Coordinates of C-alpha atoms in Angstrom, one line a residue:
X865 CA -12.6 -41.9 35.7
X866 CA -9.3 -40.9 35.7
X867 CA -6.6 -43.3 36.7
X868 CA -3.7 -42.6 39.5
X869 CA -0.3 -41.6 38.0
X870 CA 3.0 -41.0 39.6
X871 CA 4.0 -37.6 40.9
X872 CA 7.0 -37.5 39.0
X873 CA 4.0 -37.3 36.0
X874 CA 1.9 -35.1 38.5
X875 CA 4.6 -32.7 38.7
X876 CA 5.0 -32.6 34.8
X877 CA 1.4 -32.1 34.4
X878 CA 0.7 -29.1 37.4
X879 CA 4.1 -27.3 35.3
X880 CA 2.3 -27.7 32.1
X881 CA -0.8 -26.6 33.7
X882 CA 1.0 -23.2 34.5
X883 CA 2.2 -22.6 30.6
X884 CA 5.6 -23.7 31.5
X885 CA 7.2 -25.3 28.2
X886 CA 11.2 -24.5 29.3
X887 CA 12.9 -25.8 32.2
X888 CA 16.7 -25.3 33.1
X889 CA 18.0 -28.4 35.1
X890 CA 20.8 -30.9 36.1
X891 CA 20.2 -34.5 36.2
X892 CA 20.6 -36.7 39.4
X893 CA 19.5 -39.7 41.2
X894 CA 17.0 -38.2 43.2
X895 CA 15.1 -36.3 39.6
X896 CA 15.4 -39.4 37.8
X897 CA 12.0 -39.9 38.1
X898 CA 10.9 -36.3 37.0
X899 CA 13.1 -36.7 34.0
X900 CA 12.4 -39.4 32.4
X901 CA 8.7 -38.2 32.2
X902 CA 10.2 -34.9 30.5
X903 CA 11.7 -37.2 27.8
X904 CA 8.8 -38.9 27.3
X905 CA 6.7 -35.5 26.8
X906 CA 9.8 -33.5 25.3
X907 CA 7.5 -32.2 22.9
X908 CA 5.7 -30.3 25.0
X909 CA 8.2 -29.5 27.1
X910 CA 11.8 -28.6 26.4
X911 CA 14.6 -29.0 28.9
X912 CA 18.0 -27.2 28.8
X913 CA 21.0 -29.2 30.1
X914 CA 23.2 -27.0 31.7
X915 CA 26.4 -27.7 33.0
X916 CA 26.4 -26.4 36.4
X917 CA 23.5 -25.9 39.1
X918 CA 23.8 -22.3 39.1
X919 CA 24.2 -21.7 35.5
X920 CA 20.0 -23.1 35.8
X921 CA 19.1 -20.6 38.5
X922 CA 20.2 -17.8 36.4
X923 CA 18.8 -19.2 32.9
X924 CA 15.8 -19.0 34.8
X925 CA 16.4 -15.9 36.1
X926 CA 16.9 -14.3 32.2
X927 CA 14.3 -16.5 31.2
X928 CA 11.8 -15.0 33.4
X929 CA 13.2 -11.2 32.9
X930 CA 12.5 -11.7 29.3
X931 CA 9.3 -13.7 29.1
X932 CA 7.5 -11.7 32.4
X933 CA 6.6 -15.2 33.3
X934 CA 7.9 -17.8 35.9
X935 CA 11.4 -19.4 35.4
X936 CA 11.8 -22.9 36.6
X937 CA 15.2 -25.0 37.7
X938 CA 15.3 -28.3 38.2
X939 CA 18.1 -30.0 40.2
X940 CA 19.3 -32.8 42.2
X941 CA 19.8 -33.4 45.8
X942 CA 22.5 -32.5 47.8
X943 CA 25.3 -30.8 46.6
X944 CA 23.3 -30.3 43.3
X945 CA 20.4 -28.2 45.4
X946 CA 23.6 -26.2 47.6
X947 CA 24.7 -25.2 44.1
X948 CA 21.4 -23.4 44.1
X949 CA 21.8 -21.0 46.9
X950 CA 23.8 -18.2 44.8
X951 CA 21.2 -17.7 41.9
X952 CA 18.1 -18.1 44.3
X953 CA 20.0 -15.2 46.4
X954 CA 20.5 -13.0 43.5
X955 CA 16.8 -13.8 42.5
X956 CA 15.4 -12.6 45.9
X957 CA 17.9 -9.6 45.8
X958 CA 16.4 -8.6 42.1
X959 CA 13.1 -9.1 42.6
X960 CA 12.7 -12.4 40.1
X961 CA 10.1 -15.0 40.1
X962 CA 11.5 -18.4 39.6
X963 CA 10.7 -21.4 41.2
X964 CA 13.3 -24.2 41.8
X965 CA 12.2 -27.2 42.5
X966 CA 14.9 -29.6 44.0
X967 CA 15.3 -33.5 44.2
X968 CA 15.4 -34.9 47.7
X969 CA 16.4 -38.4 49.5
X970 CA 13.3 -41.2 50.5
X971 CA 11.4 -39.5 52.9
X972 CA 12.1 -42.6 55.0
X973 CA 15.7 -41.7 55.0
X974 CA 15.2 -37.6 56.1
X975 CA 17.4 -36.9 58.9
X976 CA 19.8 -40.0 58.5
X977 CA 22.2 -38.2 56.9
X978 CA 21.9 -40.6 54.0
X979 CA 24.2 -40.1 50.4
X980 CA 23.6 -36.8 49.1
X981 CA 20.9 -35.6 52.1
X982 CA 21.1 -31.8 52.9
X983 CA 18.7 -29.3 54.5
X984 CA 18.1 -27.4 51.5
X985 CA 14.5 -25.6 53.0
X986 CA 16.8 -24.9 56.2
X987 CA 19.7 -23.8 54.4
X988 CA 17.2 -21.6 51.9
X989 CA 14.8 -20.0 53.9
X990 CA 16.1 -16.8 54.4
X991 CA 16.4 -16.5 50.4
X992 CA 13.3 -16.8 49.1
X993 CA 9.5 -16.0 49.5
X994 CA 8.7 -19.5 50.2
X995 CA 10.1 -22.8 51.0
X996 CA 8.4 -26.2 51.4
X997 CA 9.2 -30.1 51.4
X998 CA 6.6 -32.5 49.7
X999 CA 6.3 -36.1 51.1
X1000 CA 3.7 -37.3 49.1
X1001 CA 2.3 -37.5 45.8
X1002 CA -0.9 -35.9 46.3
X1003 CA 1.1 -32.5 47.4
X1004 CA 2.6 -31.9 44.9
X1005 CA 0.0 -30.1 42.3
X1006 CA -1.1 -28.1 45.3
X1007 CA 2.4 -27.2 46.1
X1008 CA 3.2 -25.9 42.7
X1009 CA -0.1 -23.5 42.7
X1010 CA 1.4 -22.2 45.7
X1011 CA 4.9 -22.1 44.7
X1012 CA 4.0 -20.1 40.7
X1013 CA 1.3 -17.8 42.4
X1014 CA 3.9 -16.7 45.6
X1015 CA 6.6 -16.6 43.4
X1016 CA 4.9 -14.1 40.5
X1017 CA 2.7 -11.8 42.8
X1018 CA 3.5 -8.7 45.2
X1019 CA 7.1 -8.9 44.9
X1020 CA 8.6 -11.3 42.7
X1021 CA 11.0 -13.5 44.0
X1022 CA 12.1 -16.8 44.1
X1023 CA 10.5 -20.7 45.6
X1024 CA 11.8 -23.6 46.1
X1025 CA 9.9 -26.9 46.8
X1026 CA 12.0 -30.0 47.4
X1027 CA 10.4 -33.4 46.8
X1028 CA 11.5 -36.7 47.7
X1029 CA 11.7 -39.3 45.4
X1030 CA 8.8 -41.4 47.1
X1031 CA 6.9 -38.6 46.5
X1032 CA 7.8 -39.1 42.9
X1033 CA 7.5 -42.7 42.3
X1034 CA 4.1 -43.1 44.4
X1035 CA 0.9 -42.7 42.7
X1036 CA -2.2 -40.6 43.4
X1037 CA -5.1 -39.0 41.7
X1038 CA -3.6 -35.8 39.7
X1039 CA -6.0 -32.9 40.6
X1040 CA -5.8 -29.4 38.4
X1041 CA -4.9 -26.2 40.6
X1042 CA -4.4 -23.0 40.1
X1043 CA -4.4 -20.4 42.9
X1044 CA -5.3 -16.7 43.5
X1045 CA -5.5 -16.7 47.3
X1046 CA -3.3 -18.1 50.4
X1047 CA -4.8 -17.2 53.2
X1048 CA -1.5 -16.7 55.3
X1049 CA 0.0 -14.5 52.0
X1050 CA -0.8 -11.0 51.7
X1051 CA 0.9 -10.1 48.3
X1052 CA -0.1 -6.4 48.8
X1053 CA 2.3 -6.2 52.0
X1054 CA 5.4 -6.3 50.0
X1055 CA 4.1 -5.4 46.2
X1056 CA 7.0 -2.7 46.2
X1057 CA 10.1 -3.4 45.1
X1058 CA 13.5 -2.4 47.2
X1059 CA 14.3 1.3 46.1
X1060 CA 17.4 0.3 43.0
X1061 CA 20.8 1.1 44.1
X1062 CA 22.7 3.0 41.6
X1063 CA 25.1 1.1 40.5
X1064 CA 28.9 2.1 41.4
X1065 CA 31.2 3.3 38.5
X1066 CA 34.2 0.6 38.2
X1067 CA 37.7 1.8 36.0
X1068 CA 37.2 4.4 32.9
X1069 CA 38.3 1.7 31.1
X1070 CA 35.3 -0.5 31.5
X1071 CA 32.7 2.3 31.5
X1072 CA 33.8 4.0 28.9
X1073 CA 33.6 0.6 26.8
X1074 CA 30.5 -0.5 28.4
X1075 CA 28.9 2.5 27.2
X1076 CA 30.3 3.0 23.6
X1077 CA 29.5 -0.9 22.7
X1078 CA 26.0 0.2 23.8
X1079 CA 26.5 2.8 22.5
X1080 CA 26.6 1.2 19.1
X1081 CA 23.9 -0.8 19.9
X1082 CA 21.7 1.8 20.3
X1083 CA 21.7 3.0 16.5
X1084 CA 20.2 -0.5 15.7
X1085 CA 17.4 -0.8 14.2
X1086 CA 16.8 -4.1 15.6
X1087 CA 15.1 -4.6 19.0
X1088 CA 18.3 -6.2 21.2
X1089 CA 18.1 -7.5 24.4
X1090 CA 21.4 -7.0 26.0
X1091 CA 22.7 -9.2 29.3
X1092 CA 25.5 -7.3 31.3
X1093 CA 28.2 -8.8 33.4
X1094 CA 30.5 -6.8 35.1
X1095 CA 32.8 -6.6 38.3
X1096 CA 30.6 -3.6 39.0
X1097 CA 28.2 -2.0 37.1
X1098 CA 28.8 1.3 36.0
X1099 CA 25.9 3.9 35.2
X1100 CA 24.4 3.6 31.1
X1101 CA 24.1 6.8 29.5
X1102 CA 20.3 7.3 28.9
X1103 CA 17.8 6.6 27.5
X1104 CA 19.0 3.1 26.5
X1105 CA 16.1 1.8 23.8
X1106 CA 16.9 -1.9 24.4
X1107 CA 16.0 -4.5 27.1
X1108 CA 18.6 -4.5 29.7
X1109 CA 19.6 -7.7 31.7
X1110 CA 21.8 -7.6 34.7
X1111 CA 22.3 -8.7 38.5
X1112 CA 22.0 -5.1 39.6
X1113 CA 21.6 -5.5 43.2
X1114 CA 23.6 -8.9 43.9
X1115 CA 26.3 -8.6 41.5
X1116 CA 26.5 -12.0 41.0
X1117 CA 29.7 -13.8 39.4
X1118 CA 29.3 -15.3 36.2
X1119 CA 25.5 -13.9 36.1
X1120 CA 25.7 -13.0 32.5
X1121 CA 26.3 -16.4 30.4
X1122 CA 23.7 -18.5 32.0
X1123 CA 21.3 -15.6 31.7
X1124 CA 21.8 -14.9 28.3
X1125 CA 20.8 -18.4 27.3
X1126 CA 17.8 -18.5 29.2
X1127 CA 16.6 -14.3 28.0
X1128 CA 17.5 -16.1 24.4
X1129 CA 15.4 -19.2 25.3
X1130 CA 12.8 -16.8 26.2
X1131 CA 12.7 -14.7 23.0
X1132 CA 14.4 -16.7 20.3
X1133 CA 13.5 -14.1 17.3
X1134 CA 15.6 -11.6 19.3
X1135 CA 19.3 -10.4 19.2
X1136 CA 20.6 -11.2 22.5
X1137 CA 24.0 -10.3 23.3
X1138 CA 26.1 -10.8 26.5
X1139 CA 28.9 -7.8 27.6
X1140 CA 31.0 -9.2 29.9
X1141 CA 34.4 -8.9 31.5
X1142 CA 36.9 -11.6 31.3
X1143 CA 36.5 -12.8 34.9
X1144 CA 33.2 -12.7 34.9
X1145 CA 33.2 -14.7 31.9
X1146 CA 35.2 -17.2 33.6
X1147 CA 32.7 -17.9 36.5
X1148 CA 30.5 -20.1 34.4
X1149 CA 32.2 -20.3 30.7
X1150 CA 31.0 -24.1 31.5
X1151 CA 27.8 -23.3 29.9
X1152 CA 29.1 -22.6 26.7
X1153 CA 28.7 -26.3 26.6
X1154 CA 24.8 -25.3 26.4
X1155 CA 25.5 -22.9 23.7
X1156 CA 27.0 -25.7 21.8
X1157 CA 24.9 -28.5 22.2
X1158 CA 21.5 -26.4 22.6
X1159 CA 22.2 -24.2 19.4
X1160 CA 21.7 -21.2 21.3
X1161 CA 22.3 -17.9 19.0
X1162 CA 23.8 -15.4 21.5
X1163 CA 26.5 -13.1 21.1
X1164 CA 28.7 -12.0 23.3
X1165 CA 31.0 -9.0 23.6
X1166 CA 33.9 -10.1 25.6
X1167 CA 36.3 -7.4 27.5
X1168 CA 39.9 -8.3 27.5
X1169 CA 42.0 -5.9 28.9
X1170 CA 45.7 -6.3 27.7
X1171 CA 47.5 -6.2 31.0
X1172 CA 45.4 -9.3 32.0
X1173 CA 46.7 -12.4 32.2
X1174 CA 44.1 -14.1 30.7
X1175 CA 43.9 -17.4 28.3
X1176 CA 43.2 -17.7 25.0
X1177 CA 39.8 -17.0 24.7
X1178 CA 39.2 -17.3 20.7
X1179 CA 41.0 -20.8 20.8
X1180 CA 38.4 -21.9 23.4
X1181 CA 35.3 -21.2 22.2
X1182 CA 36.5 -22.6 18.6
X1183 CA 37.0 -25.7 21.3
X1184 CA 33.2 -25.3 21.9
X1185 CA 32.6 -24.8 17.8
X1186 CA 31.6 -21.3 18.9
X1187 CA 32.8 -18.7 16.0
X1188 CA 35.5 -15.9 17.7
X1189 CA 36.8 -13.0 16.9
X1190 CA 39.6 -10.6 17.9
X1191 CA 39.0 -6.5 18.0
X1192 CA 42.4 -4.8 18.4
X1193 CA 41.3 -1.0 17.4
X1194 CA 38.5 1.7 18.3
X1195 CA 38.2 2.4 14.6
X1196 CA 36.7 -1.4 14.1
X1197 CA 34.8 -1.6 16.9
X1198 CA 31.5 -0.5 15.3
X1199 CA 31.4 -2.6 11.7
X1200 CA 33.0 -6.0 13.9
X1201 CA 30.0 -5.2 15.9
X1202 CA 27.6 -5.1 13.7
X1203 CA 29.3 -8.2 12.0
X1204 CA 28.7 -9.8 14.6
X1205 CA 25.0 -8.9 15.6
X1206 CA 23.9 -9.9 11.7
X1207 CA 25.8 -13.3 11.8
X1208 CA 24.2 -16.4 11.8
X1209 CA 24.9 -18.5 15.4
X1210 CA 26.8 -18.1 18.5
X1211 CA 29.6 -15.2 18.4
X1212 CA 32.5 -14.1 20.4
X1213 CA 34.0 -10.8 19.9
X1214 CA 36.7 -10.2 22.2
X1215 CA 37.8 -6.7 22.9
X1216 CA 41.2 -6.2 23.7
X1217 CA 41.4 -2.1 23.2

């Protein structure tokens, strides 16, 4: 007979139970529980430390664009779930299935406005499929049948279930689930996805090198999976032969790092390389911190126009033991880029042409 366990170890198991072995998180207070369970099963499971609460979502995000499975984000409570809302926006926008499960305060304490408390299903509600707030124990495999089928079918999109940390410490009998029918879901009502916007042409400058680094790319023989980041995205000149990541209908800031990591996470025998502008760049170069301390192999194709005032961006990733490079001419462009794509580890190639 099978003994009671807690639902931090409930929730570990119903994840397993859906072939989840990555998950992209943030540690606090109120997830504790949850992870000190993953470090006790870390061999089964392997959790990415990111450095920000949005740099998870949209790891996720590339994770699930790569692996045509579910991503999953796991954050704290209170400003660590508001951190959330951008990437869970940009997921619904794109049509991706992740679900993020959140940490919350003692269920005794909802409504109290106790340390850290915020009305994360409130505050998310209008930004995903599904939203839901488990109190007990025994919820919580139920709730993540729920969450991975809603999340994957019809139109992909993203879930959140918050939990509070009773609901982690308490025990209760850990029941398998799977499910393949809600009886208030029809995933057949929205199985299309939006029509796809086309995407609206920024400067010459940043087309024209968008394009010709792909360009490039596309006389590999080597099946790449390429993330773009850009202020806006301007059209690819077709066909392009290689996996293309991007926040095409949210335009999301910083989208491209984050994502990156987690499309590498997914497929670690692939080339995956990031272009991205300098700003963009910018909006979460925190998680080159995960690129460092995870050993992620990306490489990224940096755009640094000259008239920007910009910093040094070769000195900091050397900062981050990250290997950089500077382009300064067109007729280097291809070899440094194939230099780059054949190296071994993490790569910056900054173009400044």
């Amino acid at each position: 007979m099978n003994n009671p366990i807690t639902g931090a170890e409930i929730l570990l198991q119903s994840l397993l139970n859906h072939d989840v072995n990555t998950i992209f998180g943030y540690p606090g207070s109120c997830v504790m529980q949850v992870l000190d369970c993953l470090y006790s099963r870390k061999e089964l499971m392997n959790h990415i430390l990111v450095r920000h609460e949005q740099g998870a979502v949209h790891a996720a995000q590339g994770y699930a664009e790569v692996s045509k499975k579910v991503g999953v984000a796991l954050l704290t409570s209170g400003p660590g779930a508001t951190n959330t809302v951008t990437g869970i926006a940009d997921a619904m926008a794109n049509a991706i299935p992740i679900v993020v499960i959140t940490g919350q305060v003692n269920s005794n304490l909802l409504g109290t406005d106790a340390f850290q408390e915020v009305d994360i299903i409130g505050i998310t509600h209008s930004i995903t499929k599904w939203v839901y707030q488990v109190r007990s124990a025994g919820e919580i495999s139920s709730a993540i049948a729920h969450a991975f089928y809603i999340a994957s079918t019809g139109r992909p999109g993203p879930v959140l279930l918050d939990i509070t940390k009773d609901a982690q410490s308490e025990k209760a009998m850990y029941i398998s689930q799977q499910t393949s029918f809600i009886r208030s879901y029809n995933p057949t009502q929205d199985s299309e996805k939006c029509e796809k916007l086309t995407p609206t042409d920024t400067a010459d400058m940043n087309k024209n090198m968008q394009n010709r680094i792909i360009g490039i790319m596309q006389d590999m023989d080597d099946d790449l999976i390429i993330v773009l980041d850009f202020a806006r995205l301007s059209n690819l000149n077709e066909p392009i032969s290689h996996e293309i990541v991007k926040s095409e209908k949210f335009g999301t800031l910083g989208f491209g790092l984050p994502a990156a990591i987690g499309a590498k996470c997914a497929a670690p025998d692939k080339i995956v390389c990031l272009i991205v502008e300098a700003a963009q760049f910018q909006a979460t170069i925190e998680e080159l911190g995960v690129v460092m301390q995870s050993g992620i192999d990306i490489k990224i194709f940096l755009l640094n126009h000259p008239h920007e005032d910009n910093p040094d961006f070769i000195r900091l990733v050397d900062a981050y033991n990250i290997k950089g490079e500077v382009v300064l001419e067109q007729k280097y462009l291809k070899k440094d880029i194939q230099k780059v794509l054949y190296s071994k580890g993490a790569f910056v190639l900054e173009v400044r042409i």
